[in-house]
Each structure stands twice: as structure tokens, then as C-alpha cells.
mmCIF file with all atom_site columns, C-alpha atoms in Angstrom:
data_model
loop_
_atom_site.group_PDB
_atom_site.id
_atom_site.type_symbol
_atom_site.label_atom_id
_atom_site.label_alt_id
_atom_site.label_comp_id
_atom_site.label_asym_id
_atom_site.label_entity_id
_atom_site.label_seq_id
_atom_site.pdbx_PDB_ins_code
_atom_site.Cartn_x
_atom_site.Cartn_y
_atom_site.Cartn_z
_atom_site.occupancy
_atom_site.B_iso_or_equiv
_atom_site.pdbx_formal_charge
_atom_site.auth_seq_id
_atom_site.auth_comp_id
_atom_site.auth_asym_id
_atom_site.auth_atom_id
_atom_site.pdbx_PDB_model_num
ATOM 1  C CA . ASP A 1 1  ? -67.919 39.012 -45.213 1.00 59.00 ? 27  ASP A CA 1
ATOM 2  C CA . ASN A 1 2  ? -65.330 36.684 -44.646 1.00 71.00 ? 28  ASN A CA 1
ATOM 3  C CA . ILE A 1 3  ? -66.246 36.576 -41.028 1.00 75.00 ? 29  ILE A CA 1
ATOM 4  C CA . PRO A 1 4  ? -69.278 33.884 -40.891 1.00 79.00 ? 30  PRO A CA 1
ATOM 5  C CA . LEU A 1 5  ? -66.926 31.656 -43.515 1.00 77.00 ? 31  LEU A CA 1
ATOM 6  C CA . THR A 1 6  ? -64.228 31.596 -41.212 1.00 79.00 ? 32  THR A CA 1
ATOM 7  C CA . ALA A 1 7  ? -66.524 30.662 -38.483 1.00 80.00 ? 33  ALA A CA 1
ATOM 8  C CA . LEU A 1 8  ? -68.434 27.828 -40.461 1.00 81.00 ? 34  LEU A CA 1
ATOM 9  C CA . ALA A 1 9  ? -64.605 26.388 -41.164 1.00 81.00 ? 35  ALA A CA 1
ATOM 10 C CA . LEU A 1 10 ? -63.500 26.376 -38.085 1.00 79.00 ? 36  LEU A CA 1
ATOM 11 C CA . LYS A 1 11 ? -67.160 24.500 -36.909 1.00 80.00 ? 37  LYS A CA 1
ATOM 12 C CA . GLN A 1 12 ? -67.085 22.413 -39.537 1.00 81.00 ? 38  GLN A CA 1
ATOM 13 C CA . GLY A 1 13 ? -63.016 21.237 -39.041 1.00 79.00 ? 39  GLY A CA 1
ATOM 14 C CA . GLY A 1 14 ? -60.401 19.868 -41.665 1.00 79.00 ? 40  GLY A CA 1
ATOM 15 C CA . TYR A 1 15 ? -58.687 22.859 -42.092 1.00 79.00 ? 41  TYR A CA 1
ATOM 16 C CA . ASP A 1 16 ? -55.210 23.645 -41.881 1.00 80.00 ? 42  ASP A CA 1
ATOM 17 C CA . TRP A 1 17 ? -55.272 26.485 -39.394 1.00 78.00 ? 43  TRP A CA 1
ATOM 18 C CA . GLY A 1 18 ? -52.237 28.399 -40.929 1.00 80.00 ? 44  GLY A CA 1
ATOM 19 C CA . PHE A 1 19 ? -53.340 28.498 -44.488 1.00 84.00 ? 45  PHE A CA 1
ATOM 20 C CA . LEU A 1 20 ? -56.705 29.582 -43.292 1.00 83.00 ? 46  LEU A CA 1
ATOM 21 C CA . ALA A 1 21 ? -55.625 32.408 -41.038 1.00 81.00 ? 47  ALA A CA 1
ATOM 22 C CA . TYR A 1 22 ? -53.443 33.432 -44.574 1.00 83.00 ? 48  TYR A CA 1
ATOM 23 C CA . THR A 1 23 ? -56.343 33.433 -46.254 1.00 82.00 ? 49  THR A CA 1
ATOM 24 C CA . VAL A 1 24 ? -58.671 35.313 -44.452 1.00 80.00 ? 50  VAL A CA 1
ATOM 25 C CA . GLY A 1 25 ? -56.638 37.649 -43.075 1.00 78.00 ? 51  GLY A CA 1
ATOM 26 C CA . PHE A 1 26 ? -54.347 38.607 -46.458 1.00 77.00 ? 52  PHE A CA 1
ATOM 27 C CA . GLY A 1 27 ? -57.123 37.639 -48.949 1.00 71.00 ? 53  GLY A CA 1
ATOM 28 C CA . GLY A 1 28 ? -60.120 39.226 -47.385 1.00 70.00 ? 54  GLY A CA 1
ATOM 29 C CA . SER A 1 29 ? -57.951 42.493 -47.786 1.00 71.00 ? 55  SER A CA 1
ATOM 30 C CA . MET A 1 30 ? -56.725 42.386 -51.147 1.00 73.00 ? 56  MET A CA 1
ATOM 31 C CA . VAL A 1 31 ? -59.541 44.687 -51.975 1.00 72.00 ? 57  VAL A CA 1
ATOM 32 C CA . TRP A 1 32 ? -60.970 48.063 -50.681 1.00 69.00 ? 58  TRP A CA 1
ATOM 33 C CA . PHE A 1 33 ? -64.084 46.229 -49.783 1.00 71.00 ? 59  PHE A CA 1
ATOM 34 C CA . GLY A 1 34 ? -62.587 43.142 -48.144 1.00 71.00 ? 60  GLY A CA 1
ATOM 35 C CA . SER A 1 35 ? -62.197 44.591 -44.895 1.00 73.00 ? 61  SER A CA 1
ATOM 36 C CA . SER A 1 36 ? -63.219 47.121 -42.685 1.00 77.00 ? 62  SER A CA 1
ATOM 37 C CA . SER A 1 37 ? -60.158 49.502 -42.634 1.00 76.00 ? 63  SER A CA 1
ATOM 38 C CA . GLY A 1 38 ? -60.578 49.341 -46.321 1.00 78.00 ? 64  GLY A CA 1
ATOM 39 C CA . VAL A 1 39 ? -64.051 50.631 -46.375 1.00 82.00 ? 65  VAL A CA 1
ATOM 40 C CA . ALA A 1 40 ? -62.994 53.268 -43.811 1.00 85.00 ? 66  ALA A CA 1
ATOM 41 C CA . LEU A 1 41 ? -60.082 54.611 -46.227 1.00 82.00 ? 67  LEU A CA 1
ATOM 42 C CA . THR A 1 42 ? -61.910 54.549 -49.354 1.00 84.00 ? 68  THR A CA 1
ATOM 43 C CA . ASN A 1 43 ? -64.804 57.068 -47.369 1.00 88.00 ? 69  ASN A CA 1
ATOM 44 C CA . LEU A 1 44 ? -61.735 59.317 -47.068 1.00 90.00 ? 70  LEU A CA 1
ATOM 45 C CA . TYR A 1 45 ? -60.119 58.837 -50.728 1.00 85.00 ? 71  TYR A CA 1
ATOM 46 C CA . PRO A 1 46 ? -63.269 58.028 -52.848 1.00 85.00 ? 72  PRO A CA 1
ATOM 47 C CA . GLU A 1 47 ? -60.976 57.537 -55.875 1.00 82.00 ? 73  GLU A CA 1
ATOM 48 C CA . GLY A 1 48 ? -59.675 54.013 -54.339 1.00 79.00 ? 74  GLY A CA 1
ATOM 49 C CA . ARG A 1 49 ? -62.956 52.259 -55.107 1.00 82.00 ? 75  ARG A CA 1
ATOM 50 C CA . SER A 1 50 ? -62.462 52.539 -58.855 1.00 83.00 ? 76  SER A CA 1
ATOM 51 C CA . VAL A 1 51 ? -61.723 49.349 -60.257 1.00 77.00 ? 77  VAL A CA 1
ATOM 52 C CA . TRP A 1 52 ? -59.595 50.414 -63.471 1.00 84.00 ? 78  TRP A CA 1
ATOM 53 C CA . GLN A 1 53 ? -56.892 52.190 -60.834 1.00 83.00 ? 79  GLN A CA 1
ATOM 54 C CA . TRP A 1 54 ? -56.838 49.051 -58.809 1.00 79.00 ? 80  TRP A CA 1
ATOM 55 C CA . ILE A 1 55 ? -56.092 46.967 -61.948 1.00 79.00 ? 81  ILE A CA 1
ATOM 56 C CA . ARG A 1 56 ? -53.926 49.525 -63.182 1.00 86.00 ? 82  ARG A CA 1
ATOM 57 C CA . HIS A 1 57 ? -51.806 50.249 -59.691 1.00 84.00 ? 83  HIS A CA 1
ATOM 58 C CA . GLY A 1 58 ? -52.477 47.174 -57.796 1.00 82.00 ? 84  GLY A CA 1
ATOM 59 C CA . TRP A 1 59 ? -52.182 44.079 -59.828 1.00 87.00 ? 85  TRP A CA 1
ATOM 60 C CA . LEU A 1 60 ? -48.830 43.517 -57.964 1.00 89.00 ? 86  LEU A CA 1
ATOM 61 C CA . ILE A 1 61 ? -51.302 42.377 -54.902 1.00 85.00 ? 87  ILE A CA 1
ATOM 62 C CA . PRO A 1 62 ? -52.857 39.288 -56.309 1.00 86.00 ? 88  PRO A CA 1
ATOM 63 C CA . VAL A 1 63 ? -49.616 38.274 -58.091 1.00 91.00 ? 89  VAL A CA 1
ATOM 64 C CA . ALA A 1 64 ? -47.877 38.551 -54.887 1.00 90.00 ? 90  ALA A CA 1
ATOM 65 C CA . TYR A 1 65 ? -50.537 36.819 -52.527 1.00 88.00 ? 91  TYR A CA 1
ATOM 66 C CA . VAL A 1 66 ? -50.476 33.665 -54.801 1.00 91.00 ? 92  VAL A CA 1
ATOM 67 C CA . ILE A 1 67 ? -46.451 33.405 -55.230 1.00 94.00 ? 93  ILE A CA 1
ATOM 68 C CA . SER A 1 68 ? -46.473 33.802 -51.427 1.00 91.00 ? 94  SER A CA 1
ATOM 69 C CA . PHE A 1 69 ? -49.299 31.111 -50.768 1.00 90.00 ? 95  PHE A CA 1
ATOM 70 C CA . PHE A 1 70 ? -47.533 28.704 -52.862 1.00 93.00 ? 96  PHE A CA 1
ATOM 71 C CA . PHE A 1 71 ? -44.499 29.632 -50.915 1.00 94.00 ? 97  PHE A CA 1
ATOM 72 C CA . MET A 1 72 ? -46.067 29.037 -47.862 1.00 90.00 ? 98  MET A CA 1
ATOM 73 C CA . LEU A 1 73 ? -47.101 25.583 -49.017 1.00 89.00 ? 99  LEU A CA 1
ATOM 74 C CA . ALA A 1 74 ? -43.778 24.434 -49.917 1.00 92.00 ? 100 ALA A CA 1
ATOM 75 C CA . VAL A 1 75 ? -42.385 25.614 -46.771 1.00 91.00 ? 101 VAL A CA 1
ATOM 76 C CA . TRP A 1 76 ? -45.141 24.755 -44.377 1.00 85.00 ? 102 TRP A CA 1
ATOM 77 C CA . PRO A 1 77 ? -47.137 21.515 -46.109 1.00 83.00 ? 103 PRO A CA 1
ATOM 78 C CA . TRP A 1 78 ? -50.845 21.354 -45.609 1.00 80.00 ? 104 TRP A CA 1
ATOM 79 C CA . HIS A 1 79 ? -51.255 20.098 -42.290 1.00 76.00 ? 105 HIS A CA 1
ATOM 80 C CA . PRO A 1 80 ? -55.271 20.024 -41.674 1.00 77.00 ? 106 PRO A CA 1
ATOM 81 C CA . ASP A 1 81 ? -57.521 19.250 -38.522 1.00 72.00 ? 107 ASP A CA 1
ATOM 82 C CA . GLU A 1 82 ? -59.277 16.248 -38.396 1.00 72.00 ? 108 GLU A CA 1
ATOM 83 C CA . PRO A 1 83 ? -62.659 17.080 -39.239 1.00 70.00 ? 109 PRO A CA 1
ATOM 84 C CA . HIS A 1 84 ? -65.113 17.295 -36.078 1.00 62.00 ? 110 HIS A CA 1
ATOM 85 C CA . LYS A 1 85 ? -67.638 14.678 -37.289 1.00 61.00 ? 111 LYS A CA 1
ATOM 86 C CA . GLU A 1 86 ? -64.841 12.273 -37.593 1.00 62.00 ? 112 GLU A CA 1
ATOM 87 C CA . ARG A 1 87 ? -63.467 12.671 -34.384 1.00 59.00 ? 113 ARG A CA 1
ATOM 88 C CA . LYS A 1 88 ? -66.519 12.612 -32.539 1.00 59.00 ? 114 LYS A CA 1
ATOM 89 C CA . LEU A 1 89 ? -67.382 8.949  -34.361 1.00 59.00 ? 115 LEU A CA 1
ATOM 90 C CA . ARG A 1 90 ? -63.420 8.118  -33.626 1.00 64.00 ? 116 ARG A CA 1
ATOM 91 C CA . THR A 1 91 ? -63.843 8.702  -29.967 1.00 63.00 ? 117 THR A CA 1
ATOM 92 C CA . GLY A 1 92 ? -67.548 7.819  -29.328 1.00 61.00 ? 118 GLY A CA 1
ATOM 93 C CA . ILE A 1 93 ? -68.584 11.352 -28.584 1.00 59.00 ? 119 ILE A CA 1
ATOM 94 C CA . SER A 1 94 ? -72.229 11.794 -29.065 1.00 60.00 ? 120 SER A CA 1
ATOM 95 C CA . GLU A 1 95 ? -74.272 15.227 -29.881 1.00 58.00 ? 121 GLU A CA 1
ATOM 96 C CA . PRO A 1 96 ? -75.855 16.546 -27.128 1.00 57.00 ? 122 PRO A CA 1
ATOM 97 C CA . ALA A 1 97 ? -79.822 16.443 -27.366 1.00 56.00 ? 123 ALA A CA 1
ATOM 98 C CA . HIS A 1 98 ? -81.459 19.580 -28.368 1.00 54.00 ? 124 HIS A CA 1
#
């Protein structure tokens, strides 16, 4: 699942929020098991689980994903947030004692 990886990226910092949302939202839903709605849909239509059918009829989806990612990169340049550790060191904020 992509939720723990997204949470880790947000805690770590140093990522561009727009690109993170795009890759998690679109990229995580490209295949049937990448989203809960895809799993629910393939429970109703088991033929949706066929890798061969996905390659045969769905090849345009990853192509569109890559093209739109680079289009977004050209229109909205990469602006990552500062990593949280560097921000704490620069501002002098210390970690709380556990």
C-alpha cells in the first residue's frame, strides 16, 4: 500500500507536494491492486485482474502517466520542501526527549 510510504515521505521532508500527490494518486491507481476501488471493481469483474488484458488494452495508461508527469515538470518546476532535519538544525529546534 502506498499510504505508509507517503507518510514516511511527509515525515522525512524534501519532497515537492504536488509531485508527491500526483505520483501517489495517479501512479498508485494505475493497476487494479493499487487502490481499494480497483480491488472492489475486480471483485465484481474478475477479468480485470488479467495481466495480459491489462497490457493489451491498458498500455496507454502508463504512457499517459509518463507524458503527463514530464508535462507537469515542464509547467510546474520541481520545488521540494526543505528536509525537516535541515530545517530543525538551521532554526535550532531540538528533538523532544523520549
